[in-house]
Amino acid sequence: MTEAEKRLHRCCFTGHRPEKLDHSESVVKEALEKEILKAISDGLNVFITGMARGVDYEK
C-alpha cells in the first residue's frame, strides 16, 4: 500500500476545550465513541491526536 493509500485510512482529532462545549462530557464521549466505531467500520485504522486538552485527551 502506498503512503497516499494509507492516508485514506487515517482519522485526526481536533476540537474545542471542555469549558467551551455546550454538552456534558458523557454526551460528548458517547457521540465520539459512536463516530469512532463508525470510522472503524468504514475502514479507518489509524487515529491521530495532537494531545491538546479537550477532545484529544481527558483532563
CSV table of N, CA and C in Angstrom, one decimal:
chain,number,residue,atom,x,y,z
A,1,MET,N,0.8,-1.2,0.0
A,1,MET,CA,0.0,0.0,0.0
A,1,MET,C,0.9,1.2,0.0
A,2,THR,N,0.6,2.2,-0.9
A,2,THR,CA,1.4,3.4,-0.9
A,2,THR,C,1.0,4.3,0.2
A,3,GLU,N,1.9,5.3,0.4
A,3,GLU,CA,1.6,6.3,1.5
A,3,GLU,C,0.3,7.0,1.2
A,4,ALA,N,0.1,7.4,0.0
A,4,ALA,CA,-1.2,8.1,-0.3
A,4,ALA,C,-2.4,7.2,0.0
A,5,GLU,N,-2.3,5.9,-0.3
A,5,GLU,CA,-3.4,5.0,0.1
A,5,GLU,C,-3.6,4.9,1.6
A,6,LYS,N,-2.5,4.8,2.3
A,6,LYS,CA,-2.5,4.7,3.8
A,6,LYS,C,-3.2,5.9,4.4
A,7,ARG,N,-3.0,7.1,3.8
A,7,ARG,CA,-3.6,8.3,4.3
A,7,ARG,C,-5.2,8.3,4.2
A,8,LEU,N,-5.7,7.5,3.3
A,8,LEU,CA,-7.1,7.3,3.2
A,8,LEU,C,-7.7,6.6,4.4
A,9,HIS,N,-6.9,6.0,5.2
A,9,HIS,CA,-7.4,5.2,6.3
A,9,HIS,C,-7.0,5.8,7.7
A,10,ARG,N,-6.8,7.1,7.7
A,10,ARG,CA,-6.4,7.8,8.9
A,10,ARG,C,-7.5,8.8,9.3
A,11,CYS,N,-7.6,9.0,10.6
A,11,CYS,CA,-8.5,10.0,11.2
A,11,CYS,C,-7.8,10.8,12.2
A,12,CYS,N,-7.9,12.1,12.1
A,12,CYS,CA,-7.3,13.1,13.0
A,12,CYS,C,-8.3,13.7,13.9
A,13,PHE,N,-8.0,13.9,15.2
A,13,PHE,CA,-8.9,14.5,16.1
A,13,PHE,C,-8.5,16.0,16.4
A,14,THR,N,-9.6,16.8,16.5
A,14,THR,CA,-9.4,18.1,17.0
A,14,THR,C,-10.7,18.6,17.6
A,15,GLY,N,-10.7,19.6,18.3
A,15,GLY,CA,-11.9,20.0,19.0
A,15,GLY,C,-11.8,21.2,19.9
A,16,HIS,N,-12.9,21.6,20.6
A,16,HIS,CA,-12.9,22.7,21.5
A,16,HIS,C,-12.4,22.2,22.9
A,17,ARG,N,-12.0,23.2,23.7
A,17,ARG,CA,-11.7,22.9,25.1
A,17,ARG,C,-12.9,22.6,25.8
A,18,PRO,N,-12.8,21.8,26.9
A,18,PRO,CA,-14.0,21.3,27.6
A,18,PRO,C,-15.0,22.4,28.1
A,19,GLU,N,-14.4,23.6,28.5
A,19,GLU,CA,-15.2,24.7,29.0
A,19,GLU,C,-16.0,25.4,27.9
A,20,LYS,N,-15.7,25.1,26.7
A,20,LYS,CA,-16.4,25.8,25.6
A,20,LYS,C,-17.5,24.9,25.0
A,21,LEU,N,-17.6,23.7,25.5
A,21,LEU,CA,-18.6,22.8,24.9
A,21,LEU,C,-20.0,23.0,25.5
A,22,ASP,N,-21.0,22.8,24.7
A,22,ASP,CA,-22.4,23.0,25.2
A,22,ASP,C,-23.0,21.7,25.7
A,23,HIS,N,-22.3,20.6,25.7
A,23,HIS,CA,-22.8,19.4,26.1
A,23,HIS,C,-22.0,18.8,27.3
A,24,SER,N,-22.5,17.9,28.0
A,24,SER,CA,-21.8,17.3,29.1
A,24,SER,C,-20.7,16.4,28.6
A,25,GLU,N,-19.7,16.1,29.4
A,25,GLU,CA,-18.6,15.2,29.0
A,25,GLU,C,-19.1,13.8,28.6
A,26,SER,N,-20.1,13.3,29.3
A,26,SER,CA,-20.6,12.0,29.0
A,26,SER,C,-21.3,12.0,27.6
A,27,VAL,N,-22.0,13.0,27.3
A,27,VAL,CA,-22.7,13.1,26.0
A,27,VAL,C,-21.7,13.2,24.9
A,28,VAL,N,-20.6,14.0,25.1
A,28,VAL,CA,-19.6,14.1,24.1
A,28,VAL,C,-18.8,12.8,23.9
A,29,LYS,N,-18.5,12.1,25.0
A,29,LYS,CA,-17.8,10.8,24.9
A,29,LYS,C,-18.7,9.8,24.2
A,30,GLU,N,-20.0,9.7,24.5
A,30,GLU,CA,-20.9,8.8,23.8
A,30,GLU,C,-20.9,9.0,22.3
A,31,ALA,N,-21.0,10.3,21.9
A,31,ALA,CA,-21.1,10.7,20.5
A,31,ALA,C,-19.8,10.4,19.8
A,32,LEU,N,-18.7,10.6,20.5
A,32,LEU,CA,-17.3,10.4,19.9
A,32,LEU,C,-17.1,8.9,19.7
A,33,GLU,N,-17.5,8.1,20.7
A,33,GLU,CA,-17.3,6.6,20.6
A,33,GLU,C,-18.1,6.1,19.4
A,34,LYS,N,-19.4,6.6,19.2
A,34,LYS,CA,-20.2,6.2,18.1
A,34,LYS,C,-19.5,6.5,16.8
A,35,GLU,N,-19.0,7.7,16.7
A,35,GLU,CA,-18.3,8.1,15.4
A,35,GLU,C,-17.0,7.3,15.2
A,36,ILE,N,-16.3,7.0,16.2
A,36,ILE,CA,-15.0,6.2,16.1
A,36,ILE,C,-15.4,4.8,15.6
A,37,LEU,N,-16.4,4.2,16.2
A,37,LEU,CA,-16.8,2.9,15.8
A,37,LEU,C,-17.3,2.9,14.3
A,38,LYS,N,-18.0,3.9,13.9
A,38,LYS,CA,-18.4,4.0,12.5
A,38,LYS,C,-17.2,4.2,11.6
A,39,ALA,N,-16.2,5.0,12.0
A,39,ALA,CA,-15.0,5.2,11.2
A,39,ALA,C,-14.2,3.9,11.1
A,40,ILE,N,-14.2,3.1,12.1
A,40,ILE,CA,-13.5,1.8,12.0
A,40,ILE,C,-14.2,0.9,11.1
A,41,SER,N,-15.6,0.8,11.2
A,41,SER,CA,-16.3,0.0,10.2
A,41,SER,C,-16.2,0.5,8.8
A,42,ASP,N,-15.9,1.8,8.6
A,42,ASP,CA,-15.7,2.3,7.3
A,42,ASP,C,-14.3,2.1,6.8
A,43,GLY,N,-13.4,1.5,7.6
A,43,GLY,CA,-12.1,1.1,7.1
A,43,GLY,C,-10.9,2.0,7.7
A,44,LEU,N,-11.2,3.0,8.5
A,44,LEU,CA,-10.2,3.7,9.1
A,44,LEU,C,-9.5,2.9,10.2
A,45,ASN,N,-8.1,3.0,10.2
A,45,ASN,CA,-7.4,2.1,11.2
A,45,ASN,C,-6.3,2.8,11.9
A,46,VAL,N,-6.1,4.1,11.6
A,46,VAL,CA,-5.1,4.9,12.3
A,46,VAL,C,-5.8,6.2,12.8
A,47,PHE,N,-5.7,6.5,14.1
A,47,PHE,CA,-6.3,7.6,14.7
A,47,PHE,C,-5.2,8.5,15.3
A,48,ILE,N,-5.2,9.8,14.9
A,48,ILE,CA,-4.1,10.7,15.3
A,48,ILE,C,-4.7,11.8,16.2
A,49,THR,N,-4.0,12.2,17.2
A,49,THR,CA,-4.4,13.3,18.1
A,49,THR,C,-3.2,14.2,18.4
A,50,GLY,N,-3.5,15.4,18.5
A,50,GLY,CA,-2.4,16.4,18.8
A,50,GLY,C,-2.2,16.5,20.3
A,51,MET,N,-3.0,15.8,21.2
A,51,MET,CA,-2.9,15.8,22.6
A,51,MET,C,-3.2,17.1,23.3
A,52,ALA,N,-4.0,17.9,22.6
A,52,ALA,CA,-4.5,19.2,23.3
A,52,ALA,C,-5.6,18.8,24.3
A,53,ARG,N,-5.7,19.7,25.3
A,53,ARG,CA,-6.7,19.4,26.3
A,53,ARG,C,-8.1,19.6,25.6
A,54,GLY,N,-9.0,18.7,25.8
A,54,GLY,CA,-10.3,18.7,25.2
A,54,GLY,C,-10.6,17.3,24.6
A,55,VAL,N,-11.0,17.3,23.4
A,55,VAL,CA,-11.4,16.1,22.7
A,55,VAL,C,-10.2,15.1,22.6
A,56,ASP,N,-9.0,15.7,22.5
A,56,ASP,CA,-7.8,14.8,22.3
A,56,ASP,C,-7.5,14.0,23.5
A,57,TYR,N,-7.7,14.5,24.6
A,57,TYR,CA,-7.4,13.6,25.8
A,57,TYR,C,-8.2,14.2,27.0
A,58,GLU,N,-8.5,13.4,28.0
A,58,GLU,CA,-9.3,13.8,29.1
A,58,GLU,C,-8.4,14.6,30.0
A,59,LYS,N,-9.0,15.6,30.7
A,59,LYS,CA,-8.3,16.5,31.6
A,59,LYS,C,-8.1,15.8,32.9
